[in-house]
PDB file of N, CA, C and O in Angstrom:
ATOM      1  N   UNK A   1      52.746  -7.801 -27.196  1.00  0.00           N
ATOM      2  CA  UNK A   1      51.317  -7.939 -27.361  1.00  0.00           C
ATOM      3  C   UNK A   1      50.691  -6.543 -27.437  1.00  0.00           C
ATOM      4  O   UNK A   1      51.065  -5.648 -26.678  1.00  0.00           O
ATOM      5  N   UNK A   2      49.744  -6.365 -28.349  1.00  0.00           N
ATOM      6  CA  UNK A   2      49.160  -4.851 -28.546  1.00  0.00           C
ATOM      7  C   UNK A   2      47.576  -5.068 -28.276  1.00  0.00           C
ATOM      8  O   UNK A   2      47.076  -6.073 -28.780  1.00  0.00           O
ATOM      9  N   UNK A   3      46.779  -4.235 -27.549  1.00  0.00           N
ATOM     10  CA  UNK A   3      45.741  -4.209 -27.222  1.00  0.00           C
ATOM     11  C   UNK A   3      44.928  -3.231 -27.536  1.00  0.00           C
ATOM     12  O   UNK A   3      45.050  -2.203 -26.870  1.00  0.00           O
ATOM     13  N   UNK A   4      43.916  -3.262 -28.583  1.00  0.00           N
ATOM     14  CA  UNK A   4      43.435  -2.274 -28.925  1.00  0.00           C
ATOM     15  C   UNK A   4      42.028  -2.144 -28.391  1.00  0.00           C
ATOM     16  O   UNK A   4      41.329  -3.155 -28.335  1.00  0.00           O
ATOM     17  N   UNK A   5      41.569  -0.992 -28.001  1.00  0.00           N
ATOM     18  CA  UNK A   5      40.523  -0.443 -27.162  1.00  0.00           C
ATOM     19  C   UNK A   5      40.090   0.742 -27.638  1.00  0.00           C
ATOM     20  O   UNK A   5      40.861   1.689 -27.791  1.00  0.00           O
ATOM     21  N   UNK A   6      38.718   0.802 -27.937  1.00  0.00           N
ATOM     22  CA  UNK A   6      38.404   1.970 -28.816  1.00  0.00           C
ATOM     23  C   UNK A   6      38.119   2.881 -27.760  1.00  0.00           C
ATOM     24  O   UNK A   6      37.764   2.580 -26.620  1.00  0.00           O
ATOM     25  N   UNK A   7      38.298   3.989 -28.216  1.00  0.00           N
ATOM     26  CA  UNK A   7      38.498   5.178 -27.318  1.00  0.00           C
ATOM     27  C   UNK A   7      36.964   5.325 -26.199  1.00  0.00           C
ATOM     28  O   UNK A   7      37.115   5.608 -25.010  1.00  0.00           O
ATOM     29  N   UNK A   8      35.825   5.133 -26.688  1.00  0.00           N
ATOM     30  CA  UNK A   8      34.344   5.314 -25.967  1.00  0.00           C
ATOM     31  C   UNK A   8      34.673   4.463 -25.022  1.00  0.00           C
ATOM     32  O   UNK A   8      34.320   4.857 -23.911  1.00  0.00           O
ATOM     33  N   UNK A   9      35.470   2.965 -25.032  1.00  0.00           N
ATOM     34  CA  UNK A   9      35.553   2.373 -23.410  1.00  0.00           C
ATOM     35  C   UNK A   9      36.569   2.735 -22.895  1.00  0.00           C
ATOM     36  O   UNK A   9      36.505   2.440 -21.702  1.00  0.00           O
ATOM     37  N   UNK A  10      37.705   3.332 -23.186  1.00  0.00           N
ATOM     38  CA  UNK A  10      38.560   3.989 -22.591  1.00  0.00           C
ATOM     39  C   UNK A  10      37.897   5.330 -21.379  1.00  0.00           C
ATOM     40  O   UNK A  10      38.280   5.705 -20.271  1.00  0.00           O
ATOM     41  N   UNK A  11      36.837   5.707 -22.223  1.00  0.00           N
ATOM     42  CA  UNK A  11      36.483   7.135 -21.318  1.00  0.00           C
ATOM     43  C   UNK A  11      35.517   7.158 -20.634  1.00  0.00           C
ATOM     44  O   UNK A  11      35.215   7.799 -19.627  1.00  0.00           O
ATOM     45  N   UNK A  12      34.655   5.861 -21.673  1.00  0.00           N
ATOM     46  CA  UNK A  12      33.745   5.152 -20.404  1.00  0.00           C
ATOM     47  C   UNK A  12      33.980   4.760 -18.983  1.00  0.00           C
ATOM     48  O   UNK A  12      33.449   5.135 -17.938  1.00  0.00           O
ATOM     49  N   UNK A  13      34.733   4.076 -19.187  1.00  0.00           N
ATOM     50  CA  UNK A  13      36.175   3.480 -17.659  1.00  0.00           C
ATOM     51  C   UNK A  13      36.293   4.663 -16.902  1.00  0.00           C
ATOM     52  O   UNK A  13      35.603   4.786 -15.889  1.00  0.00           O
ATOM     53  N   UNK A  14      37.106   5.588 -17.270  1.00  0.00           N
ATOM     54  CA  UNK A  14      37.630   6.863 -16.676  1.00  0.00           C
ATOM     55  C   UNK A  14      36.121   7.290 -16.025  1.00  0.00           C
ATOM     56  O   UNK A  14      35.842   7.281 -14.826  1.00  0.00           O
ATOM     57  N   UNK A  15      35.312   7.629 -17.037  1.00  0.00           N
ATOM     58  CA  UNK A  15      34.432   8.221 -16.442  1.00  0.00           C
ATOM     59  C   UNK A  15      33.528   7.088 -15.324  1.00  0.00           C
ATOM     60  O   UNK A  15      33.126   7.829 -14.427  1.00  0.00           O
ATOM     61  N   UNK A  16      33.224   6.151 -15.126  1.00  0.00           N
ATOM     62  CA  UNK A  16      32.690   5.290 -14.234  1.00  0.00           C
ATOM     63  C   UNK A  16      33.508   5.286 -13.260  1.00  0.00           C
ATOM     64  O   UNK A  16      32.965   5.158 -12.162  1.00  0.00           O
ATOM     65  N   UNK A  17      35.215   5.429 -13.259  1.00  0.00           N
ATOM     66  CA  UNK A  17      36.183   5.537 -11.972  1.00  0.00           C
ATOM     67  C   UNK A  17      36.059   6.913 -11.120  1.00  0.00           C
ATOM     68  O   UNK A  17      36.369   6.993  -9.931  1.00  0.00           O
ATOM     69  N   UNK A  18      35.650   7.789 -11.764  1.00  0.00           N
ATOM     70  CA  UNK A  18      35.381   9.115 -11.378  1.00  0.00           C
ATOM     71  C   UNK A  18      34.214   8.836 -10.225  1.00  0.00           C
ATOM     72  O   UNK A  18      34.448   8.967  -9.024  1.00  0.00           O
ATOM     73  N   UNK A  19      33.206   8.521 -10.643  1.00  0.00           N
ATOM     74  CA  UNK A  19      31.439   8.112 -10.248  1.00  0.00           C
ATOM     75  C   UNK A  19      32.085   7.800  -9.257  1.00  0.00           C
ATOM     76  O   UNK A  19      32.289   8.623  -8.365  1.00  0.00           O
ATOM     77  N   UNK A  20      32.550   6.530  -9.200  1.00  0.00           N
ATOM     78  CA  UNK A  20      32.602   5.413  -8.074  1.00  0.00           C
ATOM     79  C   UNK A  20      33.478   5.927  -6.988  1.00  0.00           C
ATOM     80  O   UNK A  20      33.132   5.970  -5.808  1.00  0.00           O
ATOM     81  N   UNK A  21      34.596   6.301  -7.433  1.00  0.00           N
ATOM     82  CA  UNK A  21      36.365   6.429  -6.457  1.00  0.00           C
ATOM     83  C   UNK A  21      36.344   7.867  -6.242  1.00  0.00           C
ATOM     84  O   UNK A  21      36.898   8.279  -5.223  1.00  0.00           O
ATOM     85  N   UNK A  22      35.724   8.809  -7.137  1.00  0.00           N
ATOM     86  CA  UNK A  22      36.020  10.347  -6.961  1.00  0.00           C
ATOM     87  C   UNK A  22      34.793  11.494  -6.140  1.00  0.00           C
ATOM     88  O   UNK A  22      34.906  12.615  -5.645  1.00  0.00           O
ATOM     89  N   UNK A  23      33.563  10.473  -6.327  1.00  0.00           N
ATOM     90  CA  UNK A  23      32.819  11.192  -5.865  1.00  0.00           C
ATOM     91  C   UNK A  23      31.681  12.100  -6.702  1.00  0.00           C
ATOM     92  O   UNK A  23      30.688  12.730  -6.338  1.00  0.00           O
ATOM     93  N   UNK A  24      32.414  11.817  -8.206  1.00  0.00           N
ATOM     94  CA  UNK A  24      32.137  12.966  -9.250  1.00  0.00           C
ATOM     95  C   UNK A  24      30.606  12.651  -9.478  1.00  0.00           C
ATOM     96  O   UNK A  24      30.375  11.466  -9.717  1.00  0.00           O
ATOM     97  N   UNK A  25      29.384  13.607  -9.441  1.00  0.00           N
ATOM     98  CA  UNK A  25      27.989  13.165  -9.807  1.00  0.00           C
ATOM     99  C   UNK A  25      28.158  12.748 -11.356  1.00  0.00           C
ATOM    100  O   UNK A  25      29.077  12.835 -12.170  1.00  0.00           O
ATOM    101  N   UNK A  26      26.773  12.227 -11.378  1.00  0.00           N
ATOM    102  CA  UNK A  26      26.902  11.561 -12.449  1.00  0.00           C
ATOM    103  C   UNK A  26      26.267  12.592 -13.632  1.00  0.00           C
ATOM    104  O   UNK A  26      26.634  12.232 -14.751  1.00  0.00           O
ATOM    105  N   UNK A  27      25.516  13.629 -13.644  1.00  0.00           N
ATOM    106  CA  UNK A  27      25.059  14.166 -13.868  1.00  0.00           C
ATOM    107  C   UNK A  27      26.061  15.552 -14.850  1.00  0.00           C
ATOM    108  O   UNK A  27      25.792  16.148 -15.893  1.00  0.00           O
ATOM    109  N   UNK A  28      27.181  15.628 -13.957  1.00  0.00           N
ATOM    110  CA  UNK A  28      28.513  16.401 -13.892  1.00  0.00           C
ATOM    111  C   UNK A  28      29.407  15.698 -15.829  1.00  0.00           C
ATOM    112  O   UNK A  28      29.872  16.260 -16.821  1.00  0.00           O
ATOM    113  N   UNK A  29      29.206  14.361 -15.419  1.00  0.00           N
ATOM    114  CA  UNK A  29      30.128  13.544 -17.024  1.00  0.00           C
ATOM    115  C   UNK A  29      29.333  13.375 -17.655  1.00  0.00           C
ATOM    116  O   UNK A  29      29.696  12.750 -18.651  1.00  0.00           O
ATOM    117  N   UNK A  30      27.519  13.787 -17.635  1.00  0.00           N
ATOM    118  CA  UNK A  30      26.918  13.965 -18.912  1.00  0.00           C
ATOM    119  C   UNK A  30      27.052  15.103 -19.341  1.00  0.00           C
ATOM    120  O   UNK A  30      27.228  15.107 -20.559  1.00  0.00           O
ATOM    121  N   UNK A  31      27.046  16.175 -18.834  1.00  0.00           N
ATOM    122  CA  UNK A  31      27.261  17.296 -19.120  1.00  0.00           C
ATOM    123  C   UNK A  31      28.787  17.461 -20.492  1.00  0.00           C
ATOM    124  O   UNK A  31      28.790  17.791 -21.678  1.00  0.00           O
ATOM    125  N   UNK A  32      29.765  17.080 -19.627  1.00  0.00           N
ATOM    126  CA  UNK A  32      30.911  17.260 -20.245  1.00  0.00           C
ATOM    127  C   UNK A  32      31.121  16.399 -21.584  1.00  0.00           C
ATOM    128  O   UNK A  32      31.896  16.439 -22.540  1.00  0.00           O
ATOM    129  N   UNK A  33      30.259  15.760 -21.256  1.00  0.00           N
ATOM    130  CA  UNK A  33      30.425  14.626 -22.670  1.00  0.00           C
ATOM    131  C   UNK A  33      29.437  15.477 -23.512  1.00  0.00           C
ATOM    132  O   UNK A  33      29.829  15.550 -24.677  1.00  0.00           O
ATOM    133  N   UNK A  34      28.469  16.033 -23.322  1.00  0.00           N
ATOM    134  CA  UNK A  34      27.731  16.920 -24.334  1.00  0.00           C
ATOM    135  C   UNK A  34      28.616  17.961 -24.857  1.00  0.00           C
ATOM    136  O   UNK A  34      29.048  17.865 -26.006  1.00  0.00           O
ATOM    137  N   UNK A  35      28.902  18.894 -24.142  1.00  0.00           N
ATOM    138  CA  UNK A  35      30.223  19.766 -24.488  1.00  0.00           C
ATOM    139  C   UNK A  35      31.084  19.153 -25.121  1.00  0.00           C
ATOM    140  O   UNK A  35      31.721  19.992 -25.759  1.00  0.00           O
ATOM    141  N   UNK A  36      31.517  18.018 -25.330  1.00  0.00           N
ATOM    142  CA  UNK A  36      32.831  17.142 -25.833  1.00  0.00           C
ATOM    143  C   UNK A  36      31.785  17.123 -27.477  1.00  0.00           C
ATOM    144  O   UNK A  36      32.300  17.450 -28.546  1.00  0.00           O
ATOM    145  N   UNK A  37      30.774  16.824 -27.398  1.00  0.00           N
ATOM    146  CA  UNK A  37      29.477  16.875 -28.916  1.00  0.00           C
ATOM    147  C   UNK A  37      30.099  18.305 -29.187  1.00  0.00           C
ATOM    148  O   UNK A  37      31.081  18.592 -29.871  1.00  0.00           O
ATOM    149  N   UNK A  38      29.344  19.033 -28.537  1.00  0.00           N
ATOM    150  CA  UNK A  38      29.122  20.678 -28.927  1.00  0.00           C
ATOM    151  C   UNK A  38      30.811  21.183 -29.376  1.00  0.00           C
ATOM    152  O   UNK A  38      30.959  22.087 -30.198  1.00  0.00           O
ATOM    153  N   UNK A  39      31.541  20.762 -28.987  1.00  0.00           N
ATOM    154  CA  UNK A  39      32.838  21.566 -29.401  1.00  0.00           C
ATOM    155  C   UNK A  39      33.178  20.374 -30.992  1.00  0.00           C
ATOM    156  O   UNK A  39      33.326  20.871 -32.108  1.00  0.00           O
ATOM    157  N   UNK A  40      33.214  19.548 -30.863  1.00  0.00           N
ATOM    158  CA  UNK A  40      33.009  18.508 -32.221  1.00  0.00           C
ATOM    159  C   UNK A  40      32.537  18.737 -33.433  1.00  0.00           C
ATOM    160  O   UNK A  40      32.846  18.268 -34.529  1.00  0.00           O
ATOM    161  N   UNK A  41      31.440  19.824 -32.972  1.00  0.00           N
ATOM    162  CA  UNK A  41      30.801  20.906 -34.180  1.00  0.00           C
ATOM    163  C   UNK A  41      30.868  22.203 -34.696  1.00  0.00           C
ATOM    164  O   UNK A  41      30.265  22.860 -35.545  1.00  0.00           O
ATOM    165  N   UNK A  42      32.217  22.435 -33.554  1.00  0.00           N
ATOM    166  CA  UNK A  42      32.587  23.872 -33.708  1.00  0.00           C
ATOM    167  C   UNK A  42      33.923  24.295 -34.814  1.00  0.00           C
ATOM    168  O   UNK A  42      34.616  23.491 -35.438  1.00  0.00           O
ATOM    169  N   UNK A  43      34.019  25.664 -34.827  1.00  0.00           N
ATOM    170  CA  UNK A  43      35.169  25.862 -35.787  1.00  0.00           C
ATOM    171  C   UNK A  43      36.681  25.356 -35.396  1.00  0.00           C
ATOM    172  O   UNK A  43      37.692  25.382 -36.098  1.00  0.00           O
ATOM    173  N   UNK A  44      36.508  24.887 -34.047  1.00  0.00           N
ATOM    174  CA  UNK A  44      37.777  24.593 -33.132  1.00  0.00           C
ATOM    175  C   UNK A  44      38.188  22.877 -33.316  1.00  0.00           C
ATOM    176  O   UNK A  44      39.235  22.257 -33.130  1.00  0.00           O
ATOM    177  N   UNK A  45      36.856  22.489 -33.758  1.00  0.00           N
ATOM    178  CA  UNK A  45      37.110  20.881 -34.095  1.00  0.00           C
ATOM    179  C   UNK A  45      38.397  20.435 -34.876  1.00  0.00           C
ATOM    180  O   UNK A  45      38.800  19.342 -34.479  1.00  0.00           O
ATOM    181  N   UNK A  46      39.033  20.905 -35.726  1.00  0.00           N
ATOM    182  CA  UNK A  46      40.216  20.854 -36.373  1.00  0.00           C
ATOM    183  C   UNK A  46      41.645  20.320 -35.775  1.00  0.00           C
ATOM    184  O   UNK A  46      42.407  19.367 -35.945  1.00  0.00           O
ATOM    185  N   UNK A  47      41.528  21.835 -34.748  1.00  0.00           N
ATOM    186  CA  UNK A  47      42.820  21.941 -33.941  1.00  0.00           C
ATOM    187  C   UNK A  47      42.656  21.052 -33.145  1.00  0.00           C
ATOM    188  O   UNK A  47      43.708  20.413 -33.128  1.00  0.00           O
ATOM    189  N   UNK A  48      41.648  20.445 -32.176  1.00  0.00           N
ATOM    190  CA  UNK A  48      41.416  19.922 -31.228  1.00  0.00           C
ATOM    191  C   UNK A  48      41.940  18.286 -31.352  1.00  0.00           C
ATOM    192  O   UNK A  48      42.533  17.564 -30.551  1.00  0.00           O
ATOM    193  N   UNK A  49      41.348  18.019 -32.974  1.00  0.00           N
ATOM    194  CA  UNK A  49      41.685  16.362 -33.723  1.00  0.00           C
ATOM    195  C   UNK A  49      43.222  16.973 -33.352  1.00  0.00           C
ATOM    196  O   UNK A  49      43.959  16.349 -32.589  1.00  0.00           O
ATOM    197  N   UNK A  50      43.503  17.859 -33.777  1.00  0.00           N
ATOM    198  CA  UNK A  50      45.769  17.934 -34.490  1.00  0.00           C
ATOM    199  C   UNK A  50      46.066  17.954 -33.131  1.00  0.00           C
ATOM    200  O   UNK A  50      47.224  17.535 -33.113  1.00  0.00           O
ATOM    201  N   UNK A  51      45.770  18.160 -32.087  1.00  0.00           N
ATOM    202  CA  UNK A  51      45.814  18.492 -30.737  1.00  0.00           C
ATOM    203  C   UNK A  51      46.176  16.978 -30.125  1.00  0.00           C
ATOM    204  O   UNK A  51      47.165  16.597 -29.497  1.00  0.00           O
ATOM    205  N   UNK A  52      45.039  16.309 -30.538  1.00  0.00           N
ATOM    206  CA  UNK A  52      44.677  15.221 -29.938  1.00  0.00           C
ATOM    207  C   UNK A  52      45.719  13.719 -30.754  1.00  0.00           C
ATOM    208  O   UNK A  52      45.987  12.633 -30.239  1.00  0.00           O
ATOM    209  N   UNK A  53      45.999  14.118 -31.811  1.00  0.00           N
ATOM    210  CA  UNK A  53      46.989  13.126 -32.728  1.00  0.00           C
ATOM    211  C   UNK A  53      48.426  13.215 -32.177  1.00  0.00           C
ATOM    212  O   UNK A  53      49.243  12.364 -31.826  1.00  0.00           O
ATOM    213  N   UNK A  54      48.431  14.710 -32.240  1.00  0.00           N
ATOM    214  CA  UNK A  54      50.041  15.071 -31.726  1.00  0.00           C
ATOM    215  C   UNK A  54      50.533  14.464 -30.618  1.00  0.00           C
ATOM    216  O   UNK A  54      51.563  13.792 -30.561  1.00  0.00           O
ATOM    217  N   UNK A  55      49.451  14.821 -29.352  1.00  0.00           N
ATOM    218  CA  UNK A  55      49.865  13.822 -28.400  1.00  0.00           C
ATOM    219  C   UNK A  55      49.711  12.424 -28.256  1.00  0.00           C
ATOM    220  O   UNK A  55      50.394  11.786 -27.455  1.00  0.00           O
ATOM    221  N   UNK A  56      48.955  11.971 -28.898  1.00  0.00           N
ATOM    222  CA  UNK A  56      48.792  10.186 -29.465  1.00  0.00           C
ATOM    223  C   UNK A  56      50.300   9.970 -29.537  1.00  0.00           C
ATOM    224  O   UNK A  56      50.883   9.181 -28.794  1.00  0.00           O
ATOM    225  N   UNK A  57      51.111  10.961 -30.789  1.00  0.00           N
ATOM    226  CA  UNK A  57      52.402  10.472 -31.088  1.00  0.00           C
ATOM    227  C   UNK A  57      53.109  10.675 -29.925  1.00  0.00           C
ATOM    228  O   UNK A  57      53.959   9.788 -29.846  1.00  0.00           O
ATOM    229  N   UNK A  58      53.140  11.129 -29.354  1.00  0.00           N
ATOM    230  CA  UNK A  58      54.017  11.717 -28.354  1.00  0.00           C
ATOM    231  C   UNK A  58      53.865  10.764 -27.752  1.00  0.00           C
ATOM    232  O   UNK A  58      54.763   9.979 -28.056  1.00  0.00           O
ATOM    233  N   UNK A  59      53.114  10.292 -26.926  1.00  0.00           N
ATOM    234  CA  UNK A  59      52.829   8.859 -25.994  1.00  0.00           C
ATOM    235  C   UNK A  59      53.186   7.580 -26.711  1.00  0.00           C
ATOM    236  O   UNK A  59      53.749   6.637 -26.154  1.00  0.00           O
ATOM    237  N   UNK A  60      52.801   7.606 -28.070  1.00  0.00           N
ATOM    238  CA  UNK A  60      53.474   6.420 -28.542  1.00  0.00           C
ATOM    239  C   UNK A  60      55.119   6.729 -29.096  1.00  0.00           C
ATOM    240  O   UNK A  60      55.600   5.912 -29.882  1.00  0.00           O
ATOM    241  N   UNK A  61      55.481   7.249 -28.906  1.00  0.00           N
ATOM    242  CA  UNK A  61      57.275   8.000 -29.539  1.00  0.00           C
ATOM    243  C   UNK A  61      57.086   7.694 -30.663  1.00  0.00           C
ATOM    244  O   UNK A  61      57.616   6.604 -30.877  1.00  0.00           O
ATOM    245  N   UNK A  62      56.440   8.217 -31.796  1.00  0.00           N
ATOM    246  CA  UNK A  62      55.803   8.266 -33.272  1.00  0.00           C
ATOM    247  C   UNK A  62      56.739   9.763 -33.441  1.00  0.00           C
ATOM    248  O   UNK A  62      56.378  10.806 -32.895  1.00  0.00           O
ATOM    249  N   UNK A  63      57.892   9.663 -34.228  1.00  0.00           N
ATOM    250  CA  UNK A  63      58.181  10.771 -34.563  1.00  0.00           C
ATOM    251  C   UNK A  63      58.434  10.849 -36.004  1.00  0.00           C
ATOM    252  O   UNK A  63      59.440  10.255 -36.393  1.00  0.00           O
ATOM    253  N   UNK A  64      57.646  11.528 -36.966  1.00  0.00           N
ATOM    254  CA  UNK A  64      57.730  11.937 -38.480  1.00  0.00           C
ATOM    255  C   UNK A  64      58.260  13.083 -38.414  1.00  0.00           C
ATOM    256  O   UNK A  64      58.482  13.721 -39.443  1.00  0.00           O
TER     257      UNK A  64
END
């Protein structure tokens, strides 16, 4: 069975487990989620996607 979950409730989750179980303000994962915008628009956005695929494969054992 495969379950697909788009990534915004994936980090939504994470980030609400943080709030609740970690202590983390809430104030703290708006921040970082703006920065997560701001680097999205930067010259680094590139590497960050190839960054972020590579290890996709890696977790799924996707080897081309």
């Amino acid at each position: 069975m495969t379950v697909s979950l788009p990534l915004v409730v994936v980090l939504g989750l994470v980030a609400w487990g943080a709030v609740k179980f970690l202590g983390v303000r809430a104030w703290l994962v708006v921040v970082i989620a703006l920065f997560g915008f701001y680097l999205a628009d930067t010259f680094m956005a590139p590497a960050i996607d190839s960054g972020t695929r590579t290890g996709v494969d890696v977790v799924n054992g996707n080897s081309d």
